[in-house]
Coordinates of C-alpha atoms and ligand atoms in Angstrom, one line a residue:
M1 CA 107.7 36.9 -42.6
K2 CA 107.4 34.5 -39.6
I3 CA 104.9 35.3 -36.9
L4 CA 104.8 33.5 -33.6
V5 CA 101.4 33.4 -31.8
I6 CA 101.5 32.8 -28.0
N7 CA 98.5 32.0 -25.8
C8 CA 99.5 31.7 -22.1
G9 CA 96.9 30.2 -19.7
S10 CA 97.3 30.0 -16.0
S11 CA 99.3 26.7 -16.2
S12 CA 99.8 26.3 -19.9
I13 CA 101.4 27.8 -23.0
K14 CA 100.2 27.2 -26.5
Y15 CA 102.0 28.5 -29.6
Q16 CA 102.0 28.4 -33.4
L17 CA 104.5 29.7 -35.8
F18 CA 103.1 31.0 -39.1
E19 CA 104.6 32.0 -42.4
S20 CA 102.7 35.1 -43.5
D21 CA 103.3 34.3 -47.1
G22 CA 100.3 32.0 -47.6
W23 CA 99.5 31.9 -43.8
H24 CA 100.5 28.3 -43.3
V25 CA 101.5 26.9 -39.9
M26 CA 105.1 25.8 -39.7
V27 CA 105.1 24.4 -36.2
K28 CA 102.8 24.4 -33.2
G29 CA 103.1 23.1 -29.7
G30 CA 102.5 23.7 -26.1
V31 CA 103.4 23.2 -22.5
D32 CA 100.9 21.8 -20.0
R33 CA 100.9 21.5 -16.2
I34 CA 103.4 24.4 -15.6
G35 CA 104.2 24.5 -11.9
E36 CA 103.4 20.8 -11.3
P37 CA 106.1 18.3 -10.6
M38 CA 106.1 17.1 -14.2
A39 CA 105.1 19.3 -17.1
E40 CA 104.5 18.1 -20.7
F41 CA 106.1 19.8 -23.7
R42 CA 105.4 19.0 -27.3
Q43 CA 106.1 20.5 -30.7
I44 CA 104.5 19.4 -34.0
W45 CA 106.0 20.1 -37.3
F46 CA 104.0 20.8 -40.5
Q47 CA 105.6 20.4 -43.9
G48 CA 103.3 20.1 -47.0
D49 CA 100.9 17.3 -46.1
T50 CA 103.3 15.8 -43.5
V51 CA 102.6 16.4 -39.8
E52 CA 105.3 15.1 -37.5
E53 CA 105.7 15.2 -33.7
R54 CA 109.4 15.9 -33.3
L55 CA 109.5 16.8 -29.6
K56 CA 107.7 15.3 -26.7
E57 CA 109.1 15.6 -23.2
S58 CA 108.1 15.4 -19.6
L59 CA 110.1 17.8 -17.5
H60 CA 109.8 20.2 -14.5
I61 CA 108.8 23.6 -15.7
P62 CA 108.3 25.8 -12.7
D63 CA 106.9 28.9 -14.4
H64 CA 106.1 30.7 -17.7
R65 CA 109.6 32.0 -18.0
R66 CA 111.1 28.5 -18.1
G67 CA 108.2 27.3 -20.3
L68 CA 108.7 30.1 -22.9
Q69 CA 112.5 29.6 -22.8
R70 CA 111.9 25.9 -23.7
V71 CA 109.5 26.9 -26.5
I72 CA 112.0 29.4 -28.0
E73 CA 114.9 26.9 -27.7
A74 CA 112.8 24.3 -29.5
L75 CA 112.1 26.7 -32.4
Y76 CA 115.8 27.0 -32.9
D77 CA 116.9 23.4 -32.1
A78 CA 114.2 21.5 -34.0
G79 CA 113.6 24.4 -36.4
P80 CA 112.4 26.2 -38.3
L81 CA 114.2 29.3 -36.9
N82 CA 117.9 30.0 -37.3
E83 CA 118.0 33.4 -35.7
A84 CA 115.7 35.7 -33.9
A85 CA 115.8 38.2 -36.8
E86 CA 113.8 35.8 -38.9
L87 CA 110.9 36.4 -36.6
G88 CA 108.8 39.3 -37.8
A89 CA 106.6 39.7 -34.8
V90 CA 105.0 37.9 -31.8
G91 CA 101.2 38.1 -31.3
H92 CA 99.8 37.4 -27.8
R93 CA 96.3 36.4 -27.0
V94 CA 95.1 38.6 -24.1
V95 CA 91.7 37.8 -22.6
H96 CA 90.5 41.1 -21.2
G97 CA 91.2 44.5 -22.7
G98 CA 88.6 46.4 -20.8
E99 CA 87.3 49.5 -22.5
R100 CA 90.7 50.7 -23.4
F101 CA 91.4 48.4 -26.3
H102 CA 89.1 48.5 -29.3
S103 CA 91.7 46.8 -31.5
P104 CA 95.0 44.9 -31.2
A105 CA 97.8 47.0 -29.7
R106 CA 101.5 47.1 -30.3
I107 CA 103.1 46.3 -26.9
D108 CA 105.0 48.9 -25.1
A109 CA 105.3 49.9 -21.4
A110 CA 102.0 51.9 -21.6
V111 CA 100.1 48.9 -23.1
V112 CA 101.6 46.6 -20.4
G113 CA 100.4 49.1 -17.8
A114 CA 96.9 49.2 -19.2
I115 CA 96.6 45.4 -19.4
R116 CA 97.8 45.3 -15.7
E117 CA 94.9 47.7 -14.8
T118 CA 92.4 45.2 -16.2
V119 CA 93.6 42.3 -14.0
P120 CA 90.7 42.7 -11.5
L121 CA 88.3 42.1 -14.5
A122 CA 90.1 38.8 -15.4
P123 CA 92.1 37.7 -12.4
L124 CA 92.7 34.2 -13.7
H125 CA 93.7 35.0 -17.3
N126 CA 95.3 38.4 -17.6
P127 CA 98.2 37.8 -15.1
A128 CA 99.2 34.7 -17.2
N129 CA 98.9 36.7 -20.4
L130 CA 101.1 39.5 -18.9
D131 CA 103.7 36.9 -17.7
G132 CA 103.9 35.7 -21.3
I133 CA 104.3 39.2 -22.7
E134 CA 107.0 40.2 -20.2
V135 CA 109.0 37.0 -20.5
T136 CA 108.8 37.1 -24.3
R137 CA 109.9 40.7 -24.4
S138 CA 113.0 39.8 -22.3
L139 CA 113.8 36.6 -24.3
L140 CA 113.2 38.2 -27.7
P141 CA 114.3 41.9 -27.3
G142 CA 113.8 44.0 -30.4
I143 CA 111.1 41.8 -31.9
P144 CA 107.8 43.7 -32.2
Q145 CA 105.0 42.3 -30.1
V146 CA 101.3 42.8 -30.4
A147 CA 98.4 42.1 -27.9
V148 CA 95.2 40.8 -29.4
F149 CA 92.3 41.0 -27.0
D150 CA 89.3 38.6 -26.7
T151 CA 87.1 41.6 -25.8
A152 CA 88.2 44.1 -28.4
Y153 CA 85.8 43.0 -31.3
H154 CA 82.8 43.6 -29.0
Q155 CA 83.7 47.2 -28.2
T156 CA 81.4 48.3 -31.1
M157 CA 78.4 47.2 -29.1
P158 CA 76.0 50.1 -28.4
P159 CA 75.4 51.2 -24.8
V160 CA 71.9 49.6 -24.9
A161 CA 73.7 46.2 -25.3
W162 CA 76.6 46.8 -23.0
R163 CA 75.0 48.6 -20.0
Y164 CA 73.6 46.6 -17.2
A165 CA 70.5 48.0 -15.6
V166 CA 72.4 48.9 -12.4
P167 CA 73.3 52.3 -10.9
L168 CA 75.6 54.3 -13.1
S169 CA 78.1 54.7 -10.2
L170 CA 79.0 50.9 -10.5
Y171 CA 80.0 51.5 -14.1
Q172 CA 81.8 54.8 -13.3
E173 CA 83.7 53.4 -10.3
Y174 CA 84.1 49.7 -11.1
R175 CA 83.6 49.5 -14.9
V176 CA 80.7 47.1 -14.4
R177 CA 79.4 46.6 -17.9
R178 CA 79.2 43.9 -20.5
Y179 CA 82.4 43.3 -22.5
G180 CA 82.0 40.0 -24.3
F181 CA 84.7 37.4 -25.1
H182 CA 85.7 35.0 -27.9
G183 CA 86.0 38.2 -30.1
T184 CA 88.9 36.9 -32.2
S185 CA 86.9 33.7 -33.1
H186 CA 83.6 35.6 -33.9
Q187 CA 85.6 38.1 -36.0
Y188 CA 87.4 35.3 -37.9
V189 CA 84.3 33.3 -38.7
A190 CA 82.4 36.4 -39.6
R191 CA 85.0 37.3 -42.2
R192 CA 85.1 33.8 -43.5
A193 CA 81.3 33.6 -43.7
A194 CA 81.1 36.8 -45.8
E195 CA 83.8 35.3 -48.1
F196 CA 81.8 32.1 -48.3
L197 CA 78.6 34.0 -49.2
G198 CA 80.6 36.0 -51.7
R199 CA 79.5 39.3 -50.2
P200 CA 81.3 42.2 -48.5
L201 CA 81.4 41.8 -44.8
A202 CA 80.1 45.3 -44.4
D203 CA 76.8 44.2 -46.0
C204 CA 76.4 41.0 -43.9
N205 CA 74.2 40.5 -40.8
L206 CA 75.2 37.4 -39.0
I207 CA 74.6 35.4 -35.9
T208 CA 77.8 33.6 -34.9
L209 CA 77.8 30.7 -32.4
H210 CA 81.1 29.7 -30.9
L211 CA 80.3 26.5 -29.1
G212 CA 83.4 24.9 -27.4
N213 CA 84.0 24.3 -23.7
G214 CA 83.1 28.0 -23.3
A215 CA 80.3 29.1 -25.5
S216 CA 79.0 32.5 -26.8
A217 CA 76.7 33.9 -29.4
T218 CA 77.2 37.2 -31.2
A219 CA 74.9 39.4 -33.3
I220 CA 76.9 41.1 -36.1
A221 CA 75.4 43.9 -38.1
G222 CA 77.4 45.0 -41.2
G223 CA 80.5 43.1 -39.9
R224 CA 80.4 44.8 -36.4
S225 CA 79.5 43.1 -33.1
V226 CA 76.3 44.7 -31.8
D227 CA 75.5 42.3 -29.0
T228 CA 77.1 39.2 -27.5
S229 CA 76.0 36.7 -24.9
M230 CA 79.0 36.9 -22.5
G231 CA 79.2 39.9 -20.1
L232 CA 81.6 41.4 -17.6
T233 CA 83.0 37.9 -17.3
P234 CA 82.6 34.8 -19.5
L235 CA 79.8 33.5 -17.1
E236 CA 76.8 35.1 -18.8
G237 CA 74.8 33.6 -21.7
L238 CA 74.8 30.1 -23.1
V239 CA 75.1 26.9 -21.2
M240 CA 78.7 25.8 -21.3
G241 CA 80.9 22.8 -20.2
T242 CA 81.2 23.9 -16.5
R243 CA 79.4 27.3 -16.5
G244 CA 75.7 27.6 -16.5
G245 CA 75.3 30.9 -18.3
D246 CA 72.3 33.0 -17.5
I247 CA 71.0 32.6 -14.0
D248 CA 68.8 34.6 -11.8
P249 CA 71.3 36.6 -9.6
G250 CA 68.8 36.1 -6.8
V251 CA 70.0 32.5 -6.7
L252 CA 73.4 33.7 -5.4
V253 CA 71.9 35.8 -2.7
Y254 CA 69.6 33.0 -1.7
L255 CA 72.5 30.5 -1.5
S256 CA 74.7 32.8 0.4
R257 CA 72.0 33.4 3.0
N258 CA 70.7 29.8 3.2
A259 CA 73.5 27.4 2.1
Q260 CA 76.4 29.1 3.9
M261 CA 78.2 29.6 0.6
N262 CA 80.8 32.4 0.6
I263 CA 82.1 34.3 -2.4
D264 CA 84.8 31.6 -3.2
D265 CA 82.1 28.8 -3.0
L266 CA 79.9 30.7 -5.4
D267 CA 82.8 31.4 -7.7
D268 CA 83.6 27.7 -7.8
L269 CA 79.9 26.8 -8.3
L270 CA 79.5 29.2 -11.2
N271 CA 82.8 28.6 -13.0
R272 CA 83.6 25.0 -12.3
R273 CA 80.6 23.0 -11.1
S274 CA 77.7 24.2 -13.3
G275 CA 76.7 24.0 -17.0
L276 CA 76.7 20.6 -18.6
L277 CA 78.8 19.2 -15.8
G278 CA 76.3 20.4 -13.2
V279 CA 73.3 18.9 -15.0
C280 CA 74.7 15.5 -15.9
G281 CA 78.0 15.1 -14.2
V282 CA 80.0 15.3 -17.5
N283 CA 81.3 18.4 -19.3
D284 CA 82.5 16.8 -22.6
M285 CA 79.7 17.0 -25.2
R286 CA 80.9 13.9 -27.1
E287 CA 80.5 11.8 -23.9
I288 CA 77.2 13.4 -23.1
V289 CA 75.9 12.5 -26.6
R290 CA 77.1 8.9 -26.0
Q291 CA 75.3 8.7 -22.6
A292 CA 72.1 10.2 -24.0
E293 CA 72.1 7.6 -26.8
A294 CA 72.5 5.0 -24.2
G295 CA 69.4 6.3 -22.5
Q296 CA 70.8 8.4 -19.6
Q297 CA 68.1 10.9 -18.7
D298 CA 70.4 13.5 -17.2
A299 CA 72.6 13.5 -20.3
R300 CA 69.4 14.0 -22.4
L301 CA 68.3 16.9 -20.3
A302 CA 71.8 18.5 -20.5
I303 CA 71.6 18.4 -24.3
E304 CA 68.1 19.9 -24.2
L305 CA 69.1 22.7 -21.9
F306 CA 72.1 23.5 -24.0
C307 CA 70.1 23.6 -27.3
Y308 CA 67.1 25.4 -25.7
R309 CA 69.3 28.3 -24.4
L310 CA 71.0 28.4 -27.8
K311 CA 67.7 28.7 -29.6
K312 CA 66.5 31.5 -27.3
Y313 CA 69.7 33.5 -28.2
I314 CA 69.2 32.8 -31.9
G315 CA 65.6 34.2 -31.5
A316 CA 66.8 37.2 -29.5
Y317 CA 69.5 38.1 -32.1
L318 CA 67.0 37.7 -35.0
A319 CA 65.0 40.3 -33.2
V320 CA 68.1 42.5 -32.6
L321 CA 69.2 42.3 -36.2
G322 CA 65.9 42.3 -38.1
R323 CA 67.5 40.7 -41.2
V324 CA 70.0 37.9 -40.9
D325 CA 72.0 36.5 -43.8
A326 CA 73.7 33.6 -42.0
L327 CA 73.8 31.7 -38.8
V328 CA 77.4 30.5 -38.3
F329 CA 78.3 27.5 -36.2
T330 CA 81.9 27.1 -34.9
G331 CA 84.0 25.7 -32.0
G332 CA 84.3 22.0 -31.1
I333 CA 80.6 21.4 -30.7
G334 CA 79.4 23.8 -33.4
E335 CA 81.8 22.3 -36.0
N336 CA 81.3 18.7 -35.1
S337 CA 77.8 18.0 -33.8
A338 CA 75.1 17.7 -36.4
E339 CA 72.6 16.9 -33.6
I340 CA 73.2 20.1 -31.7
R341 CA 73.0 22.2 -34.8
A342 CA 69.7 20.5 -35.8
R343 CA 68.2 20.8 -32.3
A344 CA 69.1 24.5 -31.9
C345 CA 67.4 25.3 -35.3
D346 CA 64.4 23.0 -34.8
N347 CA 61.1 24.7 -35.6
L348 CA 62.7 28.0 -36.8
A349 CA 61.5 27.7 -40.4
S350 CA 59.1 30.6 -39.9
C351 CA 62.2 32.7 -39.2
G352 CA 63.9 31.5 -42.4
I353 CA 66.2 29.0 -40.6
V354 CA 66.1 25.5 -42.0
I355 CA 68.7 22.7 -41.7
D356 CA 69.3 20.3 -44.6
L357 CA 69.5 16.8 -43.1
E358 CA 72.0 15.4 -45.5
A359 CA 74.3 18.4 -45.7
N360 CA 74.2 18.7 -41.9
H361 CA 75.4 15.0 -41.5
S362 CA 78.0 15.2 -44.2
A363 CA 81.4 14.0 -43.1
Q364 CA 83.1 17.1 -44.7
R365 CA 85.1 19.0 -42.1
T366 CA 85.7 22.2 -44.1
E367 CA 83.6 25.4 -44.4
R368 CA 80.2 24.4 -45.6
R369 CA 76.5 25.2 -45.9
V370 CA 74.1 23.0 -43.9
S371 CA 70.9 24.7 -45.0
P372 CA 69.1 24.0 -48.2
D373 CA 70.0 26.2 -51.2
G374 CA 67.7 29.2 -51.3
S375 CA 66.8 29.3 -47.6
R376 CA 66.4 32.8 -46.3
V377 CA 69.1 32.4 -43.7
A378 CA 72.2 30.4 -44.7
A379 CA 73.3 28.0 -41.9
L380 CA 77.0 27.6 -42.2
V381 CA 79.7 25.6 -40.4
I382 CA 83.0 27.6 -40.4
P383 CA 85.8 26.0 -38.4
T384 CA 87.4 28.7 -36.3
N385 CA 91.1 29.5 -36.3
E386 CA 91.8 32.0 -33.5
E387 CA 95.6 31.6 -33.8
L388 CA 95.5 32.5 -37.5
E389 CA 93.4 35.5 -36.8
I390 CA 95.8 36.6 -34.1
A391 CA 98.7 36.2 -36.6
R392 CA 96.9 38.2 -39.2
L393 CA 95.9 40.9 -36.8
T394 CA 99.4 41.1 -35.5
L395 CA 100.8 41.7 -38.9
A396 CA 98.0 44.2 -39.7
T397 CA 98.8 46.1 -36.5
L398 CA 102.5 46.5 -37.5
D399 CA 101.8 47.8 -41.0
Ligands
ADP401 P1 87.8 24.8 -26.2 O1 86.7 25.8 -25.9 O2 88.5 24.2 -25.0 O3 88.8 25.3 -27.3 P2 86.7 23.1 -28.3 O4 86.3 24.2 -29.2 O5 87.8 22.2 -28.7 O6 87.1 23.6 -26.8 O7 85.4 22.2 -28.0 C1 85.4 21.2 -27.1 C2 84.0 20.6 -27.0 O8 83.6 20.1 -28.3 C3 83.9 19.4 -26.1 O9 82.7 19.5 -25.3 C4 83.8 18.2 -27.1 O10 83.1 17.1 -26.5 C5 83.0 18.9 -28.2 N1 83.1 18.0 -29.4 C6 84.1 17.8 -30.2 N2 83.7 16.9 -31.2 C7 82.4 16.6 -31.0 C8 81.5 15.8 -31.7 N3 81.8 15.1 -32.7 N4 80.2 15.8 -31.2 C9 79.8 16.5 -30.1 N5 80.7 17.3 -29.4 C10 82.0 17.4 -29.9

């Protein structure tokens, strides 16, 4: 069966087509800069070991409808689809599922309505996700569609982890609570880590660290998320590319009183001008590492802040979980930066966390152990694959 995974951002569409027999990718591609004078569309084709870019175009794509039309046309023109009936299902990434969705949901009018109700919680992302769902439903009528939520995996958190210490009425009236994000990635790497350790996931306690442009840590007990670093929004927790993570909320009150910053200014500050970018003027970790090596003090401090916050969360989740079987690194930074992994785990030997220098610097890019054999907590690098997890969950939801 062929399964199409669609991820609609505010001005982009990413997609991958999987063959469920063996779960290999047949094609993937994307549209960037939707709504700008010139958008970019590309599709890459995978066949055995061959990877071929067959389509690359610059064209005007005014909205998601036109973008998805182009994607679906391309799947027929350049292959590998001959007719819609070959498509078993479409899985959509949806950022916020609120409290309603604890697992993926087969899309119908009620599910669309419930996703619409969560728009105030994710005003940038959920409207784009909804556009994608509605346009795909009209372009591919009769093909089952499934919504896979970034928040759903964390719905197993206990109230002590998800309640903020604010008046109950804010939760009752406005659903102010912690939700957590990157759930699909944490769930995928947790499952792969258990397989790597050769143990049932239900017996594994893990700390998973998704370190990309956005970053989050999750404490997993017996395969279930029991705490995570992001909250009502993806702003809480770790230091990220352009978001600073944890901050004294008093800073915002202070700035609004003393720096004439209004809500939009604060939103811009917290989402787009903070984090690594705020500290050193650059949000790309590879470039920051280069600048730090060249002696730039701000870049060095940005790396130190990033790793120090990470270490604090590792410590917190060791305390939450009691016993930890593995610490799992994923995301662009977690998978590729030996330096960040080593710094985050520096001086944690008394907690059973040790990094093996040679294994950590190995050029291997697949799933691997970077701690010495026999260390109490295995440190693993597990490349994430959110699209594959969405495809798998989509199929599982239809069964
Ligand atoms: P996204 O969250 O957008 O999916 P990724 O998971 O691809 O992002 O992560 C992007 C981040 O990973 C960037 O900060 C990039 O610099 C960083 N990164 C990628 N390769 C390396 C590397 N070798 N060393 C350090 N950082 C890296």
